[in-house]
Amino acid sequence: MIGLVRDYVHTIELRSLLPTKKDKIFLNEEDPCLAEEVFVHHIPLELILPQFPHLTELRINFGLVYMNDGFEWRDFEISVEDCFGLGRGIKACPKLKKFTLTRSNLDQPRAAALLQGVLENDSIEELDFSHCKLADKGAKAVGEYLSHRNLKILHLANNDIGPEGVAGIIYGLLKAEHTTLQHLNLRLNPLLDNGMFHVCAYLLRSESLEVLDVSACGIEAAGGAALAEVLTSGSIKLKSLNLNLSNNDFNETIGDSFEAALRNAPFVVGFEARMCNFSRQSEYSIHESVLRNKQRKRKEKTKRMLEKSQKISIDSFVSE
């Protein structure tokens, strides 16, 4: 099958990758209750992925999508050897741009094993480890990876990452010589105020970030006030920024702070703040400020396109 389709496959999606083998070792043949199960390994992807020379996107989920009466909890496990093999397979895919491994038991040891191979692939621009089990230690492993490779998009939603883990991610981003990250998704992680302080520090130093999602991250008034202060500091070098702060425990006072901040932050072209306890007046004012920024950016883009078109026409006329 691979020989027939290898030249035409650009995306592989494995929605439910199940174990290939289930063995048992009996410690006592007379008592089956003393049986100890050997860990289940999956199909060796390091042998399969390199055979697709045009592969640009890989999406994997280790586990079941629909459970029946015969399922076992071990069907959701991944071995460290699986991650090493997957990393070697990704290393051998020179055109791979996007790698997604979600809803799986990917923790720190497995993430570290996987990223060893991913690190050797210079073409990857987007990583998605959403709904896994990285926690703070796994986030630090991702941060170490970021210090050596430049991604454009990083999704780490719902990984139980706290302030310590965010610090590791931000440290890795700042340690890199040239940061190209455009989209950072940290939603559904318990960042809290201390984690938001680290994110604010990154906003002051980044020149490429365009989208930041910290919705439902347990951020309260102190973190919100810090972000509002950063937006009005005049030190941000970003050309445009889309923020999602929905479902954080702010209050009306913080809403007033963001209302004032966005009047003097023309680079903010998106701002989601649902379920943040803002007053209706603040929500309306914030919406109007963001709408003005969008319209201004659209006019500037149209003007640049017209100027470029006119320049091309003039150059073409002169050459003739």
PDB file of C-alpha atoms in Angstrom:
ATOM      1  CA  MET A   1       0.000   0.000   0.000  1.00  0.00           C
ATOM      2  CA  ILE A   2       2.797   2.449   0.864  1.00  0.00           C
ATOM      3  CA  GLY A   3       4.466   1.717  -2.465  1.00  0.00           C
ATOM      4  CA  LEU A   4       1.282   2.671  -4.292  1.00  0.00           C
ATOM      5  CA  VAL A   5       0.430   5.920  -2.480  1.00  0.00           C
ATOM      6  CA  ARG A   6       3.763   7.220  -1.126  1.00  0.00           C
ATOM      7  CA  ASP A   7       4.148   9.929  -3.805  1.00  0.00           C
ATOM      8  CA  TYR A   8       0.650  11.329  -3.206  1.00  0.00           C
ATOM      9  CA  VAL A   9       0.406  11.445   0.600  1.00  0.00           C
ATOM     10  CA  HIS A  10       0.938  14.838   2.245  1.00  0.00           C
ATOM     11  CA  THR A  11      -1.041  14.344   5.485  1.00  0.00           C
ATOM     12  CA  ILE A  12      -1.321  11.347   7.818  1.00  0.00           C
ATOM     13  CA  GLU A  13      -3.966  11.314  10.573  1.00  0.00           C
ATOM     14  CA  LEU A  14      -4.121   8.441  13.059  1.00  0.00           C
ATOM     15  CA  ARG A  15      -7.211   9.209  15.139  1.00  0.00           C
ATOM     16  CA  SER A  16      -6.987   6.059  17.256  1.00  0.00           C
ATOM     17  CA  LEU A  17      -3.588   4.375  17.411  1.00  0.00           C
ATOM     18  CA  LEU A  18      -3.964   1.087  19.285  1.00  0.00           C
ATOM     19  CA  PRO A  19      -1.340  -1.292  20.683  1.00  0.00           C
ATOM     20  CA  THR A  20      -0.144  -3.974  18.324  1.00  0.00           C
ATOM     21  CA  LYS A  21       0.625  -6.647  20.909  1.00  0.00           C
ATOM     22  CA  LYS A  22      -0.525  -7.773  24.341  1.00  0.00           C
ATOM     23  CA  ASP A  23       1.536 -10.336  26.224  1.00  0.00           C
ATOM     24  CA  LYS A  24       1.533 -11.606  29.761  1.00  0.00           C
ATOM     25  CA  ILE A  25       4.264 -13.072  31.926  1.00  0.00           C
ATOM     26  CA  PHE A  26       3.064 -15.450  34.597  1.00  0.00           C
ATOM     27  CA  LEU A  27       5.091 -15.156  37.760  1.00  0.00           C
ATOM     28  CA  ASN A  28       3.376 -18.258  39.102  1.00  0.00           C
ATOM     29  CA  GLU A  29       1.874 -20.688  36.615  1.00  0.00           C
ATOM     30  CA  GLU A  30      -0.386 -22.196  39.274  1.00  0.00           C
ATOM     31  CA  ASP A  31      -1.901 -18.812  40.184  1.00  0.00           C
ATOM     32  CA  PRO A  32      -3.041 -16.716  37.183  1.00  0.00           C
ATOM     33  CA  CYS A  33      -3.800 -13.836  39.529  1.00  0.00           C
ATOM     34  CA  LEU A  34      -0.057 -13.274  39.861  1.00  0.00           C
ATOM     35  CA  ALA A  35       0.308 -12.533  36.160  1.00  0.00           C
ATOM     36  CA  GLU A  36       2.271  -9.396  35.337  1.00  0.00           C
ATOM     37  CA  GLU A  37       1.522  -7.724  32.026  1.00  0.00           C
ATOM     38  CA  VAL A  38       4.302  -6.568  29.740  1.00  0.00           C
ATOM     39  CA  PHE A  39       3.945  -3.001  28.501  1.00  0.00           C
ATOM     40  CA  VAL A  40       2.202  -2.676  25.180  1.00  0.00           C
ATOM     41  CA  HIS A  41       4.124  -1.132  22.307  1.00  0.00           C
ATOM     42  CA  HIS A  42       2.697   0.402  19.157  1.00  0.00           C
ATOM     43  CA  ILE A  43       3.447   0.046  15.476  1.00  0.00           C
ATOM     44  CA  PRO A  44       7.045   1.217  14.763  1.00  0.00           C
ATOM     45  CA  LEU A  45       6.438   4.561  13.071  1.00  0.00           C
ATOM     46  CA  GLU A  46      10.164   5.081  12.498  1.00  0.00           C
ATOM     47  CA  LEU A  47       9.888   2.425   9.786  1.00  0.00           C
ATOM     48  CA  ILE A  48       6.792   3.906   8.162  1.00  0.00           C
ATOM     49  CA  LEU A  49       7.094   7.708   8.191  1.00  0.00           C
ATOM     50  CA  PRO A  50      10.399   7.943   6.228  1.00  0.00           C
ATOM     51  CA  GLN A  51       8.717   6.177   3.319  1.00  0.00           C
ATOM     52  CA  PHE A  52       6.505   9.219   2.614  1.00  0.00           C
ATOM     53  CA  PRO A  53       8.836  11.784   0.970  1.00  0.00           C
ATOM     54  CA  HIS A  54       6.157  14.497   0.637  1.00  0.00           C
ATOM     55  CA  LEU A  55       4.693  14.297   4.149  1.00  0.00           C
ATOM     56  CA  THR A  56       3.960  17.807   5.486  1.00  0.00           C
ATOM     57  CA  GLU A  57       1.486  17.127   8.323  1.00  0.00           C
ATOM     58  CA  LEU A  58       1.232  14.359  10.926  1.00  0.00           C
ATOM     59  CA  ARG A  59      -1.613  14.028  13.456  1.00  0.00           C
ATOM     60  CA  ILE A  60      -1.609  11.237  16.050  1.00  0.00           C
ATOM     61  CA  ASN A  61      -3.728  10.185  19.007  1.00  0.00           C
ATOM     62  CA  PHE A  62      -2.463   7.256  21.103  1.00  0.00           C
ATOM     63  CA  GLY A  63      -5.579   5.597  22.493  1.00  0.00           C
ATOM     64  CA  LEU A  64      -9.221   4.880  21.772  1.00  0.00           C
ATOM     65  CA  VAL A  65     -11.819   7.275  20.446  1.00  0.00           C
ATOM     66  CA  TYR A  66     -14.816   5.026  21.108  1.00  0.00           C
ATOM     67  CA  MET A  67     -14.605   2.552  23.999  1.00  0.00           C
ATOM     68  CA  ASN A  68     -16.355  -0.803  23.955  1.00  0.00           C
ATOM     69  CA  ASP A  69     -16.641  -3.652  26.444  1.00  0.00           C
ATOM     70  CA  GLY A  70     -13.190  -4.998  25.592  1.00  0.00           C
ATOM     71  CA  PHE A  71     -11.139  -1.856  26.199  1.00  0.00           C
ATOM     72  CA  GLU A  72      -8.265  -1.743  28.686  1.00  0.00           C
ATOM     73  CA  TRP A  73      -6.764   1.309  30.359  1.00  0.00           C
ATOM     74  CA  ARG A  74      -3.371   0.346  29.021  1.00  0.00           C
ATOM     75  CA  ASP A  75      -4.722   1.017  25.521  1.00  0.00           C
ATOM     76  CA  PHE A  76      -4.197   4.704  26.342  1.00  0.00           C
ATOM     77  CA  GLU A  77      -0.558   4.343  27.399  1.00  0.00           C
ATOM     78  CA  ILE A  78       2.572   5.204  25.432  1.00  0.00           C
ATOM     79  CA  SER A  79       5.963   3.721  26.102  1.00  0.00           C
ATOM     80  CA  VAL A  80       9.158   5.746  26.091  1.00  0.00           C
ATOM     81  CA  GLU A  81      10.361   3.456  23.291  1.00  0.00           C
ATOM     82  CA  ASP A  82       7.306   4.473  21.244  1.00  0.00           C
ATOM     83  CA  CYS A  83       8.305   8.119  21.654  1.00  0.00           C
ATOM     84  CA  PHE A  84      11.914   7.464  20.729  1.00  0.00           C
ATOM     85  CA  GLY A  85      10.756   5.644  17.587  1.00  0.00           C
ATOM     86  CA  LEU A  86       8.272   8.345  16.650  1.00  0.00           C
ATOM     87  CA  GLY A  87      10.991  10.961  17.096  1.00  0.00           C
ATOM     88  CA  ARG A  88      13.302   9.037  14.776  1.00  0.00           C
ATOM     89  CA  GLY A  89      10.516   8.817  12.207  1.00  0.00           C
ATOM     90  CA  ILE A  90       9.879  12.573  12.363  1.00  0.00           C
ATOM     91  CA  LYS A  91      13.603  13.235  12.048  1.00  0.00           C
ATOM     92  CA  ALA A  92      13.521  11.448   8.673  1.00  0.00           C
ATOM     93  CA  CYS A  93      10.656  13.597   7.269  1.00  0.00           C
ATOM     94  CA  PRO A  94      12.415  16.604   5.691  1.00  0.00           C
ATOM     95  CA  LYS A  95       9.210  18.329   4.527  1.00  0.00           C
ATOM     96  CA  LEU A  96       7.149  17.956   7.717  1.00  0.00           C
ATOM     97  CA  LYS A  97       5.661  21.318   8.731  1.00  0.00           C
ATOM     98  CA  LYS A  98       3.038  20.431  11.337  1.00  0.00           C
ATOM     99  CA  PHE A  99       3.127  17.754  14.046  1.00  0.00           C
ATOM    100  CA  THR A 100       0.126  17.116  16.301  1.00  0.00           C
ATOM    101  CA  LEU A 101       0.015  14.666  19.208  1.00  0.00           C
ATOM    102  CA  THR A 102      -3.081  15.324  21.326  1.00  0.00           C
ATOM    103  CA  ARG A 103      -5.292  13.619  23.905  1.00  0.00           C
ATOM    104  CA  SER A 104      -2.512  11.215  24.857  1.00  0.00           C
ATOM    105  CA  ASN A 105      -0.516  10.295  27.965  1.00  0.00           C
ATOM    106  CA  LEU A 106       2.451  12.403  26.932  1.00  0.00           C
ATOM    107  CA  ASP A 107       4.332  13.316  30.120  1.00  0.00           C
ATOM    108  CA  GLN A 108       7.843  14.668  30.749  1.00  0.00           C
ATOM    109  CA  PRO A 109       9.923  11.497  30.095  1.00  0.00           C
ATOM    110  CA  ARG A 110       7.981  10.713  26.930  1.00  0.00           C
ATOM    111  CA  ALA A 111       8.043  14.313  25.714  1.00  0.00           C
ATOM    112  CA  ALA A 112      11.812  14.468  26.276  1.00  0.00           C
ATOM    113  CA  ALA A 113      12.291  11.217  24.327  1.00  0.00           C
ATOM    114  CA  LEU A 114      10.081  12.431  21.489  1.00  0.00           C
ATOM    115  CA  LEU A 115      11.634  15.884  21.233  1.00  0.00           C
ATOM    116  CA  GLN A 116      15.119  14.428  20.830  1.00  0.00           C
ATOM    117  CA  GLY A 117      14.121  13.336  17.337  1.00  0.00           C
ATOM    118  CA  VAL A 118      11.908  16.340  16.605  1.00  0.00           C
ATOM    119  CA  LEU A 119      14.850  18.600  17.453  1.00  0.00           C
ATOM    120  CA  GLU A 120      16.748  17.223  14.458  1.00  0.00           C
ATOM    121  CA  ASN A 121      14.000  18.255  12.034  1.00  0.00           C
ATOM    122  CA  ASP A 122      14.571  21.811  10.812  1.00  0.00           C
ATOM    123  CA  SER A 123      11.332  22.106   8.832  1.00  0.00           C
ATOM    124  CA  ILE A 124       8.701  21.865  11.613  1.00  0.00           C
ATOM    125  CA  GLU A 125       6.814  25.137  12.077  1.00  0.00           C
ATOM    126  CA  GLU A 126       3.860  24.031  14.227  1.00  0.00           C
ATOM    127  CA  LEU A 127       3.637  21.770  17.297  1.00  0.00           C
ATOM    128  CA  ASP A 128       0.393  20.778  19.009  1.00  0.00           C
ATOM    129  CA  PHE A 129       0.549  18.866  22.315  1.00  0.00           C
ATOM    130  CA  SER A 130      -2.912  19.895  23.538  1.00  0.00           C
ATOM    131  CA  HIS A 131      -4.820  17.809  26.106  1.00  0.00           C
ATOM    132  CA  CYS A 132      -1.814  15.754  27.213  1.00  0.00           C
ATOM    133  CA  LYS A 133      -0.045  15.418  30.583  1.00  0.00           C
ATOM    134  CA  LEU A 134       3.083  17.524  30.244  1.00  0.00           C
ATOM    135  CA  ALA A 135       2.722  19.393  33.555  1.00  0.00           C
ATOM    136  CA  ASP A 136       5.570  21.680  34.654  1.00  0.00           C
ATOM    137  CA  LYS A 137       8.391  19.224  33.944  1.00  0.00           C
ATOM    138  CA  GLY A 138       7.096  18.476  30.462  1.00  0.00           C
ATOM    139  CA  ALA A 139       6.707  22.192  29.777  1.00  0.00           C
ATOM    140  CA  LYS A 140      10.374  22.672  30.711  1.00  0.00           C
ATOM    141  CA  ALA A 141      11.289  19.980  28.165  1.00  0.00           C
ATOM    142  CA  VAL A 142       9.329  21.908  25.539  1.00  0.00           C
ATOM    143  CA  GLY A 143      11.106  25.098  26.618  1.00  0.00           C
ATOM    144  CA  GLU A 144      14.478  23.415  26.130  1.00  0.00           C
ATOM    145  CA  TYR A 145      13.370  22.424  22.629  1.00  0.00           C
ATOM    146  CA  LEU A 146      12.282  26.010  21.890  1.00  0.00           C
ATOM    147  CA  SER A 147      15.724  27.296  22.859  1.00  0.00           C
ATOM    148  CA  HIS A 148      17.190  25.398  19.888  1.00  0.00           C
ATOM    149  CA  ARG A 149      14.422  25.574  17.270  1.00  0.00           C
ATOM    150  CA  ASN A 150      12.239  28.366  15.968  1.00  0.00           C
ATOM    151  CA  LEU A 151       8.548  27.498  15.769  1.00  0.00           C
ATOM    152  CA  LYS A 152       5.758  29.668  14.418  1.00  0.00           C
ATOM    153  CA  ILE A 153       2.817  28.024  16.223  1.00  0.00           C
ATOM    154  CA  LEU A 154       2.747  26.240  19.604  1.00  0.00           C
ATOM    155  CA  HIS A 155      -0.385  24.689  21.171  1.00  0.00           C
ATOM    156  CA  LEU A 156      -0.122  23.459  24.771  1.00  0.00           C
ATOM    157  CA  ALA A 157      -3.757  23.708  25.874  1.00  0.00           C
ATOM    158  CA  ASN A 158      -4.915  21.709  28.911  1.00  0.00           C
ATOM    159  CA  ASN A 159      -1.595  20.239  30.080  1.00  0.00           C
ATOM    160  CA  ASP A 160      -1.683  21.151  33.792  1.00  0.00           C
ATOM    161  CA  ILE A 161       1.111  23.686  33.255  1.00  0.00           C
ATOM    162  CA  GLY A 162       1.594  26.058  36.163  1.00  0.00           C
ATOM    163  CA  PRO A 163       3.787  29.120  36.772  1.00  0.00           C
ATOM    164  CA  GLU A 164       6.971  27.039  36.964  1.00  0.00           C
ATOM    165  CA  GLY A 165       6.266  25.377  33.621  1.00  0.00           C
ATOM    166  CA  VAL A 166       5.437  28.678  31.934  1.00  0.00           C
ATOM    167  CA  ALA A 167       8.717  30.080  33.230  1.00  0.00           C
ATOM    168  CA  GLY A 168      10.526  27.218  31.474  1.00  0.00           C
ATOM    169  CA  ILE A 169       8.713  27.883  28.196  1.00  0.00           C
ATOM    170  CA  ILE A 170       9.397  31.620  28.301  1.00  0.00           C
ATOM    171  CA  TYR A 171      13.022  31.004  29.225  1.00  0.00           C
ATOM    172  CA  GLY A 172      13.418  28.742  26.190  1.00  0.00           C
ATOM    173  CA  LEU A 173      11.816  31.328  23.899  1.00  0.00           C
ATOM    174  CA  LEU A 174      14.034  34.120  25.190  1.00  0.00           C
ATOM    175  CA  LYS A 175      17.146  31.953  25.070  1.00  0.00           C
ATOM    176  CA  ALA A 176      16.733  31.329  21.322  1.00  0.00           C
ATOM    177  CA  GLU A 177      18.818  33.606  19.127  1.00  0.00           C
ATOM    178  CA  HIS A 178      15.963  34.428  16.756  1.00  0.00           C
ATOM    179  CA  THR A 179      12.394  33.949  17.993  1.00  0.00           C
ATOM    180  CA  THR A 180       9.768  33.517  15.267  1.00  0.00           C
ATOM    181  CA  LEU A 181       6.830  32.343  17.408  1.00  0.00           C
ATOM    182  CA  GLN A 182       3.597  33.870  16.121  1.00  0.00           C
ATOM    183  CA  HIS A 183       0.903  31.878  17.933  1.00  0.00           C
ATOM    184  CA  LEU A 184       1.072  30.726  21.585  1.00  0.00           C
ATOM    185  CA  ASN A 185      -1.880  28.761  22.988  1.00  0.00           C
ATOM    186  CA  LEU A 186      -1.796  28.151  26.757  1.00  0.00           C
ATOM    187  CA  ARG A 187      -5.523  27.971  27.501  1.00  0.00           C
ATOM    188  CA  LEU A 188      -6.945  25.681  30.190  1.00  0.00           C
ATOM    189  CA  ASN A 189      -3.654  25.600  32.133  1.00  0.00           C
ATOM    190  CA  PRO A 190      -3.421  26.797  35.777  1.00  0.00           C
ATOM    191  CA  LEU A 191      -1.003  29.633  35.010  1.00  0.00           C
ATOM    192  CA  LEU A 192      -2.333  31.850  37.817  1.00  0.00           C
ATOM    193  CA  ASP A 193      -1.022  35.373  38.353  1.00  0.00           C
ATOM    194  CA  ASN A 194       2.616  34.304  38.671  1.00  0.00           C
ATOM    195  CA  GLY A 195       2.455  32.556  35.306  1.00  0.00           C
ATOM    196  CA  MET A 196       0.906  35.642  33.752  1.00  0.00           C
ATOM    197  CA  PHE A 197       3.835  37.717  35.003  1.00  0.00           C
ATOM    198  CA  HIS A 198       6.181  35.503  32.961  1.00  0.00           C
ATOM    199  CA  VAL A 199       3.955  35.884  29.885  1.00  0.00           C
ATOM    200  CA  CYS A 200       4.006  39.665  30.321  1.00  0.00           C
ATOM    201  CA  ALA A 201       7.801  39.591  30.421  1.00  0.00           C
ATOM    202  CA  TYR A 202       7.783  37.757  27.098  1.00  0.00           C
ATOM    203  CA  LEU A 203       5.376  40.276  25.540  1.00  0.00           C
ATOM    204  CA  LEU A 204       7.865  43.039  26.321  1.00  0.00           C
ATOM    205  CA  ARG A 205      10.641  41.204  24.468  1.00  0.00           C
ATOM    206  CA  SER A 206       8.897  39.471  21.578  1.00  0.00           C
ATOM    207  CA  GLU A 207       8.813  41.014  18.118  1.00  0.00           C
ATOM    208  CA  SER A 208       6.937  38.238  16.298  1.00  0.00           C
ATOM    209  CA  LEU A 209       3.990  37.150  18.488  1.00  0.00           C
ATOM    210  CA  GLU A 210       0.589  37.721  16.879  1.00  0.00           C
ATOM    211  CA  VAL A 211      -1.832  35.473  18.832  1.00  0.00           C
ATOM    212  CA  LEU A 212      -1.854  34.776  22.591  1.00  0.00           C
ATOM    213  CA  ASP A 213      -4.517  32.562  24.194  1.00  0.00           C
ATOM    214  CA  VAL A 214      -4.535  32.419  28.001  1.00  0.00           C
ATOM    215  CA  SER A 215      -8.260  31.798  28.455  1.00  0.00           C
ATOM    216  CA  ALA A 216      -9.429  29.850  31.524  1.00  0.00           C
ATOM    217  CA  CYS A 217      -5.994  29.963  33.159  1.00  0.00           C
ATOM    218  CA  GLY A 218      -6.991  30.996  36.682  1.00  0.00           C
ATOM    219  CA  ILE A 219      -5.603  34.525  36.245  1.00  0.00           C
ATOM    220  CA  GLU A 220      -6.944  37.046  38.744  1.00  0.00           C
ATOM    221  CA  ALA A 221      -6.729  40.784  39.311  1.00  0.00           C
ATOM    222  CA  ALA A 222      -2.955  40.995  39.812  1.00  0.00           C
ATOM    223  CA  GLY A 223      -2.208  39.208  36.542  1.00  0.00           C
ATOM    224  CA  GLY A 224      -4.796  41.241  34.664  1.00  0.00           C
ATOM    225  CA  ALA A 225      -3.413  44.511  36.032  1.00  0.00           C
ATOM    226  CA  ALA A 226       0.106  43.484  34.985  1.00  0.00           C
ATOM    227  CA  LEU A 227      -1.039  42.758  31.422  1.00  0.00           C
ATOM    228  CA  ALA A 228      -2.938  46.048  31.187  1.00  0.00           C
ATOM    229  CA  GLU A 229       0.170  47.889  32.372  1.00  0.00           C
ATOM    230  CA  VAL A 230       2.319  46.133  29.770  1.00  0.00           C
ATOM    231  CA  LEU A 231      -0.104  47.082  26.982  1.00  0.00           C
ATOM    232  CA  THR A 232       0.206  50.767  27.901  1.00  0.00           C
ATOM    233  CA  SER A 233       3.940  50.731  28.626  1.00  0.00           C
ATOM    234  CA  GLY A 234       4.935  51.814  25.123  1.00  0.00           C
ATOM    235  CA  SER A 235       7.662  49.160  25.143  1.00  0.00           C
ATOM    236  CA  ILE A 236       5.865  46.495  23.102  1.00  0.00           C
ATOM    237  CA  LYS A 237       7.401  46.021  19.653  1.00  0.00           C
ATOM    238  CA  LEU A 238       4.607  43.889  18.173  1.00  0.00           C
ATOM    239  CA  LYS A 239       2.895  45.058  14.997  1.00  0.00           C
ATOM    240  CA  SER A 240      -0.392  43.305  15.788  1.00  0.00           C
ATOM    241  CA  LEU A 241      -1.674  41.166  18.659  1.00  0.00           C
ATOM    242  CA  ASN A 242      -4.805  39.078  19.132  1.00  0.00           C
ATOM    243  CA  LEU A 243      -5.520  38.345  22.818  1.00  0.00           C
ATOM    244  CA  ASN A 244      -7.912  35.831  24.358  1.00  0.00           C
ATOM    245  CA  LEU A 245      -8.407  36.294  28.112  1.00  0.00           C
ATOM    246  CA  SER A 246     -11.838  34.689  28.392  1.00  0.00           C
ATOM    247  CA  ASN A 247     -13.031  32.992  31.579  1.00  0.00           C
ATOM    248  CA  ASN A 248     -10.458  34.432  33.979  1.00  0.00           C
ATOM    249  CA  ASP A 249     -11.420  35.787  37.393  1.00  0.00           C
ATOM    250  CA  PHE A 250     -11.003  39.514  36.787  1.00  0.00           C
ATOM    251  CA  ASN A 251     -13.329  42.263  38.029  1.00  0.00           C
ATOM    252  CA  GLU A 252     -14.803  45.561  36.878  1.00  0.00           C
ATOM    253  CA  THR A 253     -11.747  47.505  38.016  1.00  0.00           C
ATOM    254  CA  ILE A 254      -9.500  45.389  35.794  1.00  0.00           C
ATOM    255  CA  GLY A 255     -12.037  45.866  33.007  1.00  0.00           C
ATOM    256  CA  ASP A 256     -11.638  49.637  33.397  1.00  0.00           C
ATOM    257  CA  SER A 257      -7.841  49.188  33.223  1.00  0.00           C
ATOM    258  CA  PHE A 258      -8.088  47.260  29.948  1.00  0.00           C
ATOM    259  CA  GLU A 259     -10.555  49.812  28.617  1.00  0.00           C
ATOM    260  CA  ALA A 260      -8.030  52.589  29.212  1.00  0.00           C
ATOM    261  CA  ALA A 261      -5.121  50.483  27.964  1.00  0.00           C
ATOM    262  CA  LEU A 262      -6.695  49.604  24.611  1.00  0.00           C
ATOM    263  CA  ARG A 263      -7.329  53.255  23.799  1.00  0.00           C
ATOM    264  CA  ASN A 264      -3.538  53.629  23.600  1.00  0.00           C
ATOM    265  CA  ALA A 265      -2.640  50.209  22.183  1.00  0.00           C
ATOM    266  CA  PRO A 266      -3.188  50.424  18.401  1.00  0.00           C
ATOM    267  CA  PHE A 267      -1.459  47.087  17.826  1.00  0.00           C
ATOM    268  CA  VAL A 268      -4.243  45.084  19.572  1.00  0.00           C
ATOM    269  CA  VAL A 269      -6.526  43.854  16.768  1.00  0.00           C
ATOM    270  CA  GLY A 270      -8.361  41.151  18.735  1.00  0.00           C
ATOM    271  CA  PHE A 271      -9.476  40.946  22.361  1.00  0.00           C
ATOM    272  CA  GLU A 272     -11.742  38.243  23.809  1.00  0.00           C
ATOM    273  CA  ALA A 273     -12.835  38.757  27.417  1.00  0.00           C
ATOM    274  CA  ARG A 274     -15.991  36.708  27.884  1.00  0.00           C
ATOM    275  CA  MET A 275     -16.838  35.656  31.459  1.00  0.00           C
ATOM    276  CA  CYS A 276     -14.241  38.010  32.967  1.00  0.00           C
ATOM    277  CA  ASN A 277     -16.640  40.042  35.148  1.00  0.00           C
ATOM    278  CA  PHE A 278     -16.132  43.241  33.157  1.00  0.00           C
ATOM    279  CA  SER A 279     -18.836  45.881  33.170  1.00  0.00           C
ATOM    280  CA  ARG A 280     -20.917  46.258  30.025  1.00  0.00           C
ATOM    281  CA  GLN A 281     -19.508  49.734  29.500  1.00  0.00           C
ATOM    282  CA  SER A 282     -15.946  48.365  29.557  1.00  0.00           C
ATOM    283  CA  GLU A 283     -16.840  45.520  27.182  1.00  0.00           C
ATOM    284  CA  TYR A 284     -18.415  47.964  24.741  1.00  0.00           C
ATOM    285  CA  SER A 285     -15.512  50.412  24.910  1.00  0.00           C
ATOM    286  CA  ILE A 286     -12.961  47.609  24.450  1.00  0.00           C
ATOM    287  CA  HIS A 287     -14.890  46.314  21.438  1.00  0.00           C
ATOM    288  CA  GLU A 288     -14.934  49.785  19.866  1.00  0.00           C
ATOM    289  CA  SER A 289     -11.206  50.302  20.419  1.00  0.00           C
ATOM    290  CA  VAL A 290     -10.333  46.923  18.874  1.00  0.00           C
ATOM    291  CA  LEU A 291     -12.652  47.594  15.939  1.00  0.00           C
ATOM    292  CA  ARG A 292     -10.905  50.922  15.267  1.00  0.00           C
ATOM    293  CA  ASN A 293      -7.528  49.197  15.378  1.00  0.00           C
ATOM    294  CA  LYS A 294      -8.703  46.563  12.894  1.00  0.00           C
ATOM    295  CA  GLN A 295      -9.988  49.187  10.502  1.00  0.00           C
ATOM    296  CA  ARG A 296      -6.759  51.168  10.780  1.00  0.00           C
ATOM    297  CA  LYS A 297      -4.668  48.068  10.066  1.00  0.00           C
ATOM    298  CA  ARG A 298      -6.871  47.202   7.091  1.00  0.00           C
ATOM    299  CA  LYS A 299      -6.467  50.685   5.617  1.00  0.00           C
ATOM    300  CA  GLU A 300      -2.693  50.568   6.117  1.00  0.00           C
ATOM    301  CA  LYS A 301      -2.519  47.175   4.414  1.00  0.00           C
ATOM    302  CA  THR A 302      -4.609  48.387   1.478  1.00  0.00           C
ATOM    303  CA  LYS A 303      -2.419  51.470   1.144  1.00  0.00           C
ATOM    304  CA  ARG A 304       0.759  49.390   1.076  1.00  0.00           C
ATOM    305  CA  MET A 305      -0.702  47.079  -1.560  1.00  0.00           C
ATOM    306  CA  LEU A 306      -1.677  50.065  -3.751  1.00  0.00           C
ATOM    307  CA  GLU A 307       1.762  51.630  -3.400  1.00  0.00           C
ATOM    308  CA  LYS A 308       3.420  48.333  -4.278  1.00  0.00           C
ATOM    309  CA  SER A 309       1.139  47.881  -7.291  1.00  0.00           C
ATOM    310  CA  GLN A 310       1.865  51.409  -8.516  1.00  0.00           C
ATOM    311  CA  LYS A 311       5.598  50.897  -8.089  1.00  0.00           C
ATOM    312  CA  ILE A 312       5.469  47.679 -10.116  1.00  0.00           C
ATOM    313  CA  SER A 313       3.508  49.457 -12.850  1.00  0.00           C
ATOM    314  CA  ILE A 314       5.993  52.332 -12.991  1.00  0.00           C
ATOM    315  CA  ASP A 315       8.989  49.966 -13.073  1.00  0.00           C
ATOM    316  CA  SER A 316       7.356  47.982 -15.853  1.00  0.00           C
ATOM    317  CA  PHE A 317       6.630  51.145 -17.844  1.00  0.00           C
ATOM    318  CA  VAL A 318      10.214  52.406 -17.435  1.00  0.00           C
ATOM    319  CA  SER A 319      11.693  49.075 -18.514  1.00  0.00           C
ATOM    320  CA  GLU A 320       9.580  49.118 -21.671  1.00  0.00           C
TER     321      GLU A 320
END
